[in-house]
Amino acid sequence: MKYISTRGKAPALDFEGVLLTGLASDGGLYVPETIPAFSKDDIAAMAGMRYEDVAFKVMYPFVEGCIPADDFKRIIDETYAVFRHDAVTPLVQLDDNEWVLELFHGPTLAFKDVALQLLGRLLDYMLEKRGNRVVILGATSGDTGSAAIEGCRSCRNVDIVILHPYQRVSEVQRRQMTTVIADNIHNLSVRGNFDDCQQMVKDSFGDQSFLPEGRSLVAVNSINWARIMAQIVYYFTSAVAVGAPHRPVAYSVPTGNFGDIFAGYIAKRMGLPIDQLVIATNRNDILHRFLSGNKYEKHPLVHTLSPSMDIMISSNFERMLFELYDRDAVAIRDLMDRFRTEPVSLREDAFAKARELFTSEGVDDVRTCDTIREVFGKTEYLLDPHTAIGVCAARETRRHPAVPMICLATAHPAKFAEAVRQSGQEEDPPLPHHMRDLLQREERYTVLDNDLKAIQSYVAKHCS
Ligand SMILES: *Cc1c(COP(=O)(O)O)cnc(C)c1O
């Protein structure tokens, strides 16, 4: 499989290339040159299969030519063995024809593990073959950092450096990063805010001359194609569980950077009969506003009870735009160029297509808590705030009650106790068993000034 850039000017790459690259050199994002498709029979045959076997079937076309089938199978088996539910991503029924798909059984209790556990192993595999080492550098306000660290903790060829703002992440989130003790893991606590951390990461990618000879930086943020690829799988496993390909299915997806829901769109293109995709946002609702009025416009950031969806723009949305414009890279270049300085509107036909594929809803903190309370009252099932936004949006915008609606449960409620408290629960949801001693574990991190030179000399010294 070859991958091409949404802006059309960067060279095409193979899977290994896109795994090791973040943004394309023309500023675009890589997408597969062709989207593989399954027949109805292929999909019907997935019913009853193990998660790992569906994963191999769904993902192999994307890596073919770079990884031999047997190696890929082994990597998938190792990856999903660390999940604490044998079904990896089990479905739980909430109501008539309404389900939640629990994506939080990985080591950090959020759906990002599904992709980052695989990504870490794939990186290590490729680097071992090439005889290279790389440095993963990232900034986090909480979730992504811990999932990336857990994904890379056993990598032999990767050093991972994660910047978090000093005293501005919750204790649970900090400890999920800092209690992973290994020589290749470096938590840097920066005396600054999240934007400062992110800016230093960006600057470091722009000029990597501070690195030791032979080392380069790799990004594991949600624009990495391998992350999208891993997320396509659970659309297949869950859809066949509720009757696909013989009947259609709908999904509601708590959305930030548009990675998870874009994977759903790709699953549809690969042949799943997905009837509706709901874009569920919090008050950072650029996508909901866009879908409501064809104006893609940046607003200031709002802090909400669902912090993993607090974004101003959705980085993966460019991949969707590319499809809506029938892969016209010139049009995307123009659109993204204009978007740097002003709001943009899509061509009428492209916008009509978006409205056909997606519905959307923006859900504020009050309705988030109302939904947690209501669902718990009826079923004693406790939603995390991100998932609650998906459930609320699904109920608001559902097109056909007879079509099963699957809401993606992106985090375990214990991770976001504040929202659970505000929704009227008397006790904090307990951490799962394997994390009960998190607050007693040894931590390791280094506090540094908000200074690019200080960060870079730390990396140069510790990642040689
Ligand atoms: C990252 C994240 C999201 C948003 O996913 P995107 O792929 O960025 O749209 C939703 N919920 C949780 C808990 C997350 O960690």
Short mmCIF file of C-alpha atoms and ligand atoms in Angstrom, two decimals:
data_model
loop_
_atom_site.label_atom_id
_atom_site.label_comp_id
_atom_site.label_asym_id
_atom_site.label_seq_id
_atom_site.Cartn_x
_atom_site.Cartn_y
_atom_site.Cartn_z
CA MET A 1 0.00 0.00 0.00
CA LYS A 2 1.18 3.49 -0.86
CA TYR A 3 0.19 6.62 1.00
CA ILE A 4 -0.35 10.06 -0.50
CA SER A 5 -0.56 13.52 1.04
CA THR A 6 -3.85 15.45 1.20
CA ARG A 7 -1.98 18.43 -0.27
CA GLY A 8 -0.51 16.53 -3.18
CA LYS A 9 3.07 17.80 -3.13
CA ALA A 10 4.87 15.45 -0.74
CA PRO A 11 6.30 12.18 -2.07
CA ALA A 12 4.17 9.04 -1.74
CA LEU A 13 5.36 6.75 1.09
CA ASP A 14 4.86 3.14 2.10
CA PHE A 15 3.48 2.09 5.49
CA GLU A 16 6.89 2.16 7.13
CA GLY A 17 7.34 5.71 5.87
CA VAL A 18 4.04 6.99 7.24
CA LEU A 19 4.59 5.23 10.55
CA LEU A 20 7.84 7.14 11.03
CA THR A 21 6.60 10.47 9.68
CA GLY A 22 4.14 12.87 11.22
CA LEU A 23 2.95 15.62 8.96
CA ALA A 24 3.77 15.30 5.25
CA SER A 25 6.48 17.67 4.02
CA ASP A 26 3.84 19.79 2.21
CA GLY A 27 1.94 20.30 5.46
CA GLY A 28 -0.71 17.71 4.55
CA LEU A 29 -1.68 14.38 6.10
CA TYR A 30 -1.02 10.97 4.63
CA VAL A 31 -3.93 8.79 3.51
CA PRO A 32 -3.90 5.39 1.78
CA GLU A 33 -3.79 5.69 -2.00
CA THR A 34 -6.69 3.27 -2.30
CA ILE A 35 -9.17 2.12 0.30
CA PRO A 36 -9.49 -1.65 0.43
CA ALA A 37 -13.04 -3.01 0.34
CA PHE A 38 -14.61 -6.15 1.77
CA SER A 39 -17.54 -8.05 0.26
CA LYS A 40 -20.67 -8.84 2.22
CA ASP A 41 -19.40 -12.42 2.59
CA ASP A 42 -16.03 -11.25 3.92
CA ILE A 43 -17.79 -9.20 6.58
CA ALA A 44 -20.29 -11.94 7.43
CA ALA A 45 -17.32 -14.26 8.04
CA MET A 46 -16.07 -11.92 10.82
CA ALA A 47 -19.03 -12.78 13.05
CA GLY A 48 -17.76 -14.82 15.98
CA MET A 49 -14.09 -14.27 15.19
CA ARG A 50 -11.59 -13.24 17.90
CA TYR A 51 -10.84 -9.52 18.01
CA GLU A 52 -7.24 -10.24 17.00
CA ASP A 53 -8.30 -12.15 13.89
CA VAL A 54 -10.64 -9.40 12.73
CA ALA A 55 -7.83 -6.94 13.43
CA PHE A 56 -5.50 -8.84 11.14
CA LYS A 57 -8.07 -9.05 8.36
CA VAL A 58 -8.99 -5.38 8.54
CA MET A 59 -5.48 -3.95 8.89
CA TYR A 60 -3.34 -6.22 6.76
CA PRO A 61 -4.13 -4.50 3.44
CA PHE A 62 -2.75 -1.26 4.90
CA VAL A 63 0.62 -2.72 5.87
CA GLU A 64 1.06 -5.24 3.08
CA GLY A 65 4.47 -5.04 1.46
CA CYS A 66 6.08 -3.76 4.69
CA ILE A 67 5.33 -6.47 7.25
CA PRO A 68 5.09 -10.22 6.57
CA ALA A 69 1.69 -11.66 7.55
CA ASP A 70 3.05 -13.90 10.31
CA ASP A 71 4.98 -11.08 11.97
CA PHE A 72 1.94 -8.83 11.82
CA LYS A 73 -0.24 -11.51 13.40
CA ARG A 74 2.23 -11.95 16.24
CA ILE A 75 2.41 -8.20 16.86
CA ILE A 76 -1.40 -7.96 16.99
CA ASP A 77 -1.64 -10.88 19.42
CA GLU A 78 0.96 -9.36 21.73
CA THR A 79 -0.73 -5.97 21.56
CA TYR A 80 -4.22 -7.01 22.55
CA ALA A 81 -3.08 -9.53 25.15
CA VAL A 82 -2.41 -6.57 27.47
CA PHE A 83 -6.09 -5.55 27.43
CA ARG A 84 -7.99 -6.57 30.52
CA HIS A 85 -11.03 -7.93 28.76
CA ASP A 86 -10.76 -11.00 26.55
CA ALA A 87 -13.10 -9.46 23.99
CA VAL A 88 -10.72 -6.41 23.95
CA THR A 89 -13.59 -3.98 23.18
CA PRO A 90 -16.82 -5.46 24.60
CA LEU A 91 -20.32 -4.15 23.86
CA VAL A 92 -22.74 -3.35 26.67
CA GLN A 93 -26.42 -2.75 26.04
CA LEU A 94 -27.94 0.42 27.50
CA ASP A 95 -31.43 0.45 26.05
CA ASP A 96 -33.49 -0.96 23.18
CA ASN A 97 -31.18 -0.97 20.21
CA GLU A 98 -28.67 1.23 22.03
CA TRP A 99 -25.19 0.08 23.05
CA VAL A 100 -21.89 1.33 24.38
CA LEU A 101 -18.66 -0.04 22.97
CA GLU A 102 -16.15 -0.12 25.82
CA LEU A 103 -12.80 0.95 24.43
CA PHE A 104 -11.15 1.54 27.80
CA HIS A 105 -9.80 -1.83 28.88
CA GLY A 106 -6.19 -0.97 28.03
CA PRO A 107 -3.48 0.08 30.49
CA THR A 108 -4.44 3.77 30.77
CA LEU A 109 -8.22 3.30 30.76
CA ALA A 110 -8.87 5.30 27.58
CA PHE A 111 -9.47 4.37 23.97
CA LYS A 112 -6.10 5.77 22.86
CA ASP A 113 -4.52 2.55 24.15
CA VAL A 114 -6.17 0.58 21.33
CA ALA A 115 -3.99 2.41 18.82
CA LEU A 116 -0.92 3.36 20.85
CA GLN A 117 -0.27 -0.14 22.15
CA LEU A 118 -0.06 -1.27 18.54
CA LEU A 119 1.88 1.77 17.37
CA GLY A 120 4.65 1.24 19.94
CA ARG A 121 5.11 -2.37 18.90
CA LEU A 122 5.04 -1.57 15.18
CA LEU A 123 7.63 1.16 15.64
CA ASP A 124 9.92 -1.08 17.57
CA TYR A 125 9.58 -3.83 14.97
CA MET A 126 10.45 -1.50 12.09
CA LEU A 127 13.34 0.13 13.92
CA GLU A 128 14.80 -3.22 14.90
CA LYS A 129 14.84 -4.18 11.22
CA ARG A 130 16.45 -0.90 10.20
CA GLY A 131 18.89 -0.87 13.10
CA ASN A 132 17.73 2.63 14.06
CA ARG A 133 16.75 4.37 17.24
CA VAL A 134 14.32 7.29 17.40
CA VAL A 135 13.06 9.76 19.96
CA ILE A 136 9.34 10.19 20.40
CA LEU A 137 8.69 13.72 21.56
CA GLY A 138 5.24 14.89 22.59
CA ALA A 139 3.34 17.32 24.76
CA THR A 140 0.31 16.33 26.77
CA SER A 141 -2.36 17.87 28.92
CA GLY A 142 -3.11 14.40 30.25
CA ASP A 143 -4.41 11.49 28.21
CA THR A 144 -2.22 11.08 25.16
CA GLY A 145 1.01 11.22 27.15
CA SER A 146 0.19 8.29 29.37
CA ALA A 147 -1.14 6.18 26.49
CA ALA A 148 2.03 6.89 24.48
CA ILE A 149 4.28 6.04 27.42
CA GLU A 150 2.45 2.78 28.10
CA GLY A 151 2.61 1.98 24.38
CA CYS A 152 6.40 2.44 24.26
CA ARG A 153 7.52 1.26 27.68
CA SER A 154 8.92 -1.98 26.34
CA CYS A 155 10.31 -0.63 23.08
CA ARG A 156 14.01 -1.29 22.75
CA ASN A 157 14.62 1.24 19.98
CA VAL A 158 12.61 4.19 21.19
CA ASP A 159 13.27 6.88 23.76
CA ILE A 160 10.13 8.70 24.72
CA VAL A 161 10.07 12.23 26.07
CA ILE A 162 6.74 13.65 27.19
CA LEU A 163 6.33 17.26 28.29
CA HIS A 164 3.51 18.10 30.65
CA PRO A 165 2.73 21.45 32.28
CA TYR A 166 4.06 21.47 35.87
CA GLN A 167 1.24 21.23 38.44
CA ARG A 168 -1.42 21.54 35.76
CA VAL A 169 -2.37 17.94 35.16
CA SER A 170 -4.45 15.96 37.63
CA GLU A 171 -2.63 13.71 40.08
CA VAL A 172 -4.05 10.55 38.53
CA GLN A 173 -3.04 11.65 35.07
CA ARG A 174 0.45 12.67 36.16
CA ARG A 175 0.97 9.42 38.02
CA GLN A 176 -0.18 7.37 35.06
CA MET A 177 2.85 8.82 33.27
CA THR A 178 5.43 9.23 35.99
CA THR A 179 5.08 5.83 37.67
CA VAL A 180 6.15 4.03 34.52
CA ILE A 181 9.80 3.65 35.41
CA ALA A 182 12.18 2.67 32.62
CA ASP A 183 15.43 4.01 31.23
CA ASN A 184 13.85 4.99 27.92
CA ILE A 185 10.99 6.98 29.47
CA HIS A 186 11.45 10.64 30.28
CA ASN A 187 8.71 12.74 31.86
CA LEU A 188 9.51 16.42 31.79
CA SER A 189 7.42 18.70 33.92
CA VAL A 190 7.67 22.16 32.40
CA ARG A 191 7.13 25.37 34.36
CA GLY A 192 4.64 26.69 31.82
CA ASN A 193 1.26 25.82 30.33
CA PHE A 194 0.22 23.21 27.79
CA ASP A 195 0.59 25.60 24.86
CA ASP A 196 4.20 26.33 25.89
CA CYS A 197 4.90 22.60 25.92
CA GLN A 198 3.29 22.12 22.53
CA GLN A 199 5.18 25.04 21.02
CA MET A 200 8.54 23.63 22.18
CA VAL A 201 7.67 20.29 20.64
CA LYS A 202 6.78 21.99 17.36
CA ASP A 203 9.99 24.03 17.37
CA SER A 204 12.03 20.91 18.03
CA PHE A 205 10.48 19.07 15.09
CA GLY A 206 11.22 22.09 12.91
CA ASP A 207 14.95 22.04 13.69
CA GLN A 208 16.27 18.71 14.93
CA SER A 209 19.95 19.68 14.92
CA PHE A 210 20.06 19.49 18.75
CA LEU A 211 19.72 15.70 18.59
CA PRO A 212 22.66 13.31 18.84
CA GLU A 213 24.04 12.02 15.53
CA GLY A 214 21.76 9.55 13.77
CA ARG A 215 18.68 10.18 15.89
CA SER A 216 15.42 11.69 14.67
CA LEU A 217 12.09 12.65 16.16
CA VAL A 218 8.86 10.73 15.62
CA ALA A 219 5.38 12.04 16.41
CA VAL A 220 2.71 9.83 17.86
CA ASN A 221 -0.10 12.37 17.86
CA SER A 222 -3.41 11.51 16.26
CA ILE A 223 -2.33 12.48 12.75
CA ASN A 224 -0.23 9.30 12.56
CA TRP A 225 -2.01 7.02 10.08
CA ALA A 226 -1.25 3.89 12.10
CA ARG A 227 -3.48 5.20 14.89
CA ILE A 228 -6.44 5.64 12.56
CA MET A 229 -5.83 2.19 11.12
CA ALA A 230 -5.98 0.49 14.53
CA GLN A 231 -9.28 2.24 15.28
CA ILE A 232 -11.04 0.90 12.19
CA VAL A 233 -11.05 -2.59 13.70
CA TYR A 234 -13.58 -2.10 16.47
CA TYR A 235 -16.15 -0.72 14.06
CA PHE A 236 -16.04 -4.10 12.33
CA THR A 237 -16.14 -6.25 15.46
CA SER A 238 -19.03 -4.28 16.97
CA ALA A 239 -21.05 -3.97 13.75
CA VAL A 240 -21.05 -7.70 13.07
CA ALA A 241 -22.02 -8.31 16.71
CA VAL A 242 -25.26 -6.38 16.17
CA GLY A 243 -26.12 -7.85 12.80
CA ALA A 244 -23.95 -6.35 10.04
CA PRO A 245 -23.63 -6.89 7.14
CA HIS A 246 -27.25 -8.04 7.06
CA ARG A 247 -28.53 -4.91 8.72
CA PRO A 248 -27.23 -1.36 9.00
CA VAL A 249 -25.67 0.15 12.11
CA ALA A 250 -25.12 3.69 13.44
CA TYR A 251 -22.30 5.11 15.59
CA SER A 252 -21.98 8.06 17.90
CA VAL A 253 -18.39 9.19 18.50
CA PRO A 254 -17.12 11.64 21.15
CA THR A 255 -14.93 13.76 18.92
CA GLY A 256 -11.90 15.97 19.40
CA ASN A 257 -9.29 15.69 16.68
CA PHE A 258 -11.59 13.65 14.42
CA GLY A 259 -9.33 10.59 14.44
CA ASP A 260 -11.76 8.10 15.93
CA ILE A 261 -14.72 9.08 13.78
CA PHE A 262 -12.58 9.24 10.65
CA ALA A 263 -11.75 5.59 11.31
CA GLY A 264 -15.51 4.96 11.28
CA TYR A 265 -15.81 6.69 7.94
CA ILE A 266 -13.03 4.49 6.53
CA ALA A 267 -14.82 1.39 7.88
CA LYS A 268 -17.87 2.50 5.93
CA ARG A 269 -15.79 2.93 2.78
CA MET A 270 -14.41 -0.58 3.35
CA GLY A 271 -17.91 -1.98 3.12
CA LEU A 272 -19.56 -1.76 6.55
CA PRO A 273 -23.20 -0.71 6.21
CA ILE A 274 -22.91 2.35 8.47
CA ASP A 275 -26.09 4.32 8.17
CA GLN A 276 -25.20 7.29 10.35
CA LEU A 277 -22.10 8.71 12.04
CA VAL A 278 -22.77 11.15 14.86
CA ILE A 279 -20.10 13.75 15.60
CA ALA A 280 -20.49 14.42 19.32
CA THR A 281 -18.59 17.46 20.60
CA ASN A 282 -18.41 19.39 23.86
CA ARG A 283 -18.50 23.18 23.86
CA ASN A 284 -15.38 23.16 21.69
CA ASP A 285 -17.76 22.59 18.83
CA ILE A 286 -16.04 23.68 15.63
CA LEU A 287 -17.27 20.55 13.85
CA HIS A 288 -20.85 20.88 15.07
CA ARG A 289 -20.94 24.53 14.02
CA PHE A 290 -19.48 23.61 10.65
CA LEU A 291 -22.04 20.89 10.01
CA SER A 292 -24.86 23.19 11.09
CA GLY A 293 -24.00 26.09 8.80
CA ASN A 294 -21.12 25.33 6.43
CA LYS A 295 -18.70 27.66 8.16
CA TYR A 296 -15.44 26.16 9.46
CA GLU A 297 -14.30 28.72 11.98
CA LYS A 298 -11.91 28.65 14.91
CA HIS A 299 -13.19 29.84 18.31
CA PRO A 300 -11.19 30.28 21.53
CA LEU A 301 -10.62 27.21 23.69
CA VAL A 302 -13.10 26.48 26.48
CA HIS A 303 -12.18 24.21 29.41
CA THR A 304 -14.82 21.55 29.98
CA LEU A 305 -15.48 18.44 32.06
CA SER A 306 -14.40 16.39 29.03
CA PRO A 307 -10.82 17.69 28.67
CA SER A 308 -9.71 15.11 26.10
CA MET A 309 -12.02 16.80 23.61
CA ASP A 310 -10.92 20.35 24.38
CA ILE A 311 -9.55 21.43 21.00
CA MET A 312 -9.86 24.50 18.79
CA ILE A 313 -9.40 22.75 15.45
CA SER A 314 -9.65 19.07 14.55
CA SER A 315 -6.37 18.07 12.96
CA ASN A 316 -7.70 14.96 11.21
CA PHE A 317 -10.60 16.80 9.62
CA GLU A 318 -8.32 17.61 6.69
CA ARG A 319 -8.41 13.93 5.78
CA MET A 320 -12.20 14.12 5.63
CA LEU A 321 -12.13 17.28 3.55
CA PHE A 322 -9.86 15.50 1.08
CA GLU A 323 -12.53 12.81 0.62
CA LEU A 324 -15.40 15.30 0.47
CA TYR A 325 -13.55 17.02 -2.40
CA ASP A 326 -13.02 13.71 -4.23
CA ARG A 327 -9.31 13.83 -3.40
CA ASP A 328 -8.67 17.14 -5.12
CA ALA A 329 -5.36 18.09 -3.46
CA VAL A 330 -5.24 21.50 -5.14
CA ALA A 331 -8.61 22.43 -3.65
CA ILE A 332 -7.47 21.24 -0.19
CA ARG A 333 -4.27 23.25 -0.40
CA ASP A 334 -6.28 26.35 -1.21
CA LEU A 335 -8.85 25.68 1.51
CA MET A 336 -6.27 25.04 4.24
CA ASP A 337 -4.27 28.06 3.13
CA ARG A 338 -7.28 30.33 3.49
CA PHE A 339 -8.25 28.69 6.79
CA ARG A 340 -5.00 29.89 8.34
CA THR A 341 -6.34 33.43 8.38
CA GLU A 342 -10.13 33.25 7.96
CA PRO A 343 -13.20 31.01 8.32
CA VAL A 344 -13.91 28.87 5.25
CA SER A 345 -17.00 27.33 3.64
CA LEU A 346 -17.05 24.19 1.50
CA ARG A 347 -18.21 23.90 -2.07
CA GLU A 348 -21.95 23.10 -2.05
CA ASP A 349 -21.59 19.53 -3.28
CA ALA A 350 -18.90 18.75 -0.71
CA PHE A 351 -20.99 20.19 2.10
CA ALA A 352 -24.05 18.23 0.96
CA LYS A 353 -21.98 15.05 1.13
CA ALA A 354 -20.87 15.88 4.68
CA ARG A 355 -24.49 16.40 5.74
CA GLU A 356 -25.41 13.07 4.24
CA LEU A 357 -22.65 11.18 6.08
CA PHE A 358 -22.77 12.87 9.48
CA THR A 359 -25.10 14.38 12.00
CA SER A 360 -23.72 16.36 14.92
CA GLU A 361 -24.49 17.77 18.32
CA GLY A 362 -22.61 20.02 20.75
CA VAL A 363 -23.16 19.03 24.38
CA ASP A 364 -22.25 21.37 27.26
CA ASP A 365 -21.18 20.37 30.78
CA VAL A 366 -24.72 20.62 32.17
CA ARG A 367 -26.16 18.20 29.63
CA THR A 368 -23.10 15.95 30.05
CA CYS A 369 -23.82 15.60 33.77
CA ASP A 370 -27.56 15.23 33.12
CA THR A 371 -26.83 12.30 30.82
CA ILE A 372 -24.51 10.61 33.34
CA ARG A 373 -27.21 10.98 36.00
CA GLU A 374 -30.05 9.81 33.76
CA VAL A 375 -28.26 6.74 32.42
CA PHE A 376 -27.05 5.77 35.89
CA GLY A 377 -30.56 6.24 37.29
CA LYS A 378 -32.04 3.84 34.78
CA THR A 379 -29.31 1.24 34.40
CA GLU A 380 -26.69 1.79 37.15
CA TYR A 381 -24.15 2.01 34.35
CA LEU A 382 -21.71 4.85 34.97
CA LEU A 383 -20.58 6.80 31.89
CA ASP A 384 -17.44 8.89 31.76
CA PRO A 385 -18.12 12.48 30.59
CA HIS A 386 -16.75 11.92 27.06
CA THR A 387 -18.93 8.89 26.56
CA ALA A 388 -21.92 10.73 28.03
CA ILE A 389 -21.54 13.35 25.30
CA GLY A 390 -21.72 10.59 22.71
CA VAL A 391 -24.82 9.07 24.27
CA CYS A 392 -26.54 12.46 24.54
CA ALA A 393 -25.72 13.34 20.92
CA ALA A 394 -26.92 9.94 19.71
CA ARG A 395 -30.26 10.41 21.43
CA GLU A 396 -30.66 13.92 20.01
CA THR A 397 -29.81 13.21 16.40
CA ARG A 398 -30.75 9.61 15.75
CA ARG A 399 -32.27 9.12 12.30
CA HIS A 400 -33.77 5.62 12.49
CA PRO A 401 -34.73 4.03 15.83
CA ALA A 402 -34.70 0.56 14.24
CA VAL A 403 -31.00 0.85 13.38
CA PRO A 404 -28.77 -0.23 16.30
CA MET A 405 -26.90 2.77 17.73
CA ILE A 406 -23.44 2.09 19.12
CA CYS A 407 -21.92 4.84 21.29
CA LEU A 408 -18.16 4.64 21.64
CA ALA A 409 -17.13 4.63 25.32
CA THR A 410 -13.75 6.35 25.14
CA ALA A 411 -12.72 6.40 28.79
CA HIS A 412 -13.33 4.71 32.14
CA PRO A 413 -15.31 6.95 34.54
CA ALA A 414 -12.64 6.65 37.26
CA LYS A 415 -10.39 8.81 35.10
CA PHE A 416 -12.76 11.76 35.22
CA ALA A 417 -14.13 11.78 38.74
CA GLU A 418 -14.97 15.49 38.72
CA ALA A 419 -17.77 15.07 36.16
CA VAL A 420 -19.04 12.02 37.97
CA ARG A 421 -19.16 14.03 41.22
CA GLN A 422 -20.96 16.92 39.54
CA SER A 423 -23.56 14.56 38.17
CA GLY A 424 -24.57 13.74 41.74
CA GLN A 425 -22.73 10.49 42.47
CA GLU A 426 -21.92 10.32 46.16
CA GLU A 427 -18.78 8.26 45.80
CA ASP A 428 -15.94 8.56 43.34
CA PRO A 429 -15.84 5.67 40.92
CA PRO A 430 -13.07 3.31 42.09
CA LEU A 431 -9.99 2.76 39.97
CA PRO A 432 -9.89 -0.75 38.52
CA HIS A 433 -8.02 -3.28 40.59
CA HIS A 434 -4.69 -3.17 38.80
CA MET A 435 -4.45 0.57 39.47
CA ARG A 436 -5.63 0.74 43.07
CA ASP A 437 -2.11 1.44 44.34
CA LEU A 438 -1.40 4.18 41.77
CA LEU A 439 -1.21 6.86 44.45
CA GLN A 440 1.43 4.92 46.38
CA ARG A 441 3.72 4.02 43.49
CA GLU A 442 7.16 5.55 43.00
CA GLU A 443 7.24 8.47 40.57
CA ARG A 444 10.04 9.69 38.36
CA TYR A 445 10.05 13.04 36.54
CA THR A 446 12.22 16.07 36.00
CA VAL A 447 11.04 19.63 36.49
CA LEU A 448 12.49 22.05 33.94
CA ASP A 449 12.09 25.74 33.15
CA ASN A 450 9.90 26.83 30.28
CA ASP A 451 12.93 27.17 28.02
CA LEU A 452 13.53 25.45 24.69
CA LYS A 453 17.29 25.19 25.25
CA ALA A 454 16.82 23.47 28.60
CA ILE A 455 14.44 20.91 27.09
CA GLN A 456 16.65 20.24 24.10
CA SER A 457 19.83 19.81 26.08
CA TYR A 458 18.00 17.36 28.35
CA VAL A 459 16.94 15.33 25.31
CA ALA A 460 20.41 15.46 23.76
CA LYS A 461 21.98 14.27 27.00
CA HIS A 462 19.54 11.49 27.87
CA CYS A 463 18.65 10.07 24.45
CA SER A 464 22.00 9.24 22.93
C1 LIG B 1 -8.71 11.53 22.55
C2 LIG B 1 -10.05 11.31 23.17
C3 LIG B 1 -11.25 11.62 22.48
C4 LIG B 1 -11.25 12.25 21.11
O1 LIG B 1 -10.83 11.42 20.08
P1 LIG B 1 -10.39 12.04 18.66
O2 LIG B 1 -9.87 10.89 17.89
O3 LIG B 1 -9.36 13.08 18.96
O4 LIG B 1 -11.61 12.63 18.05
C5 LIG B 1 -12.44 11.31 23.11
N1 LIG B 1 -12.48 10.80 24.35
C6 LIG B 1 -11.36 10.49 25.05
C7 LIG B 1 -11.48 9.93 26.42
C8 LIG B 1 -10.10 10.72 24.48
O5 LIG B 1 -8.99 10.43 25.19
#
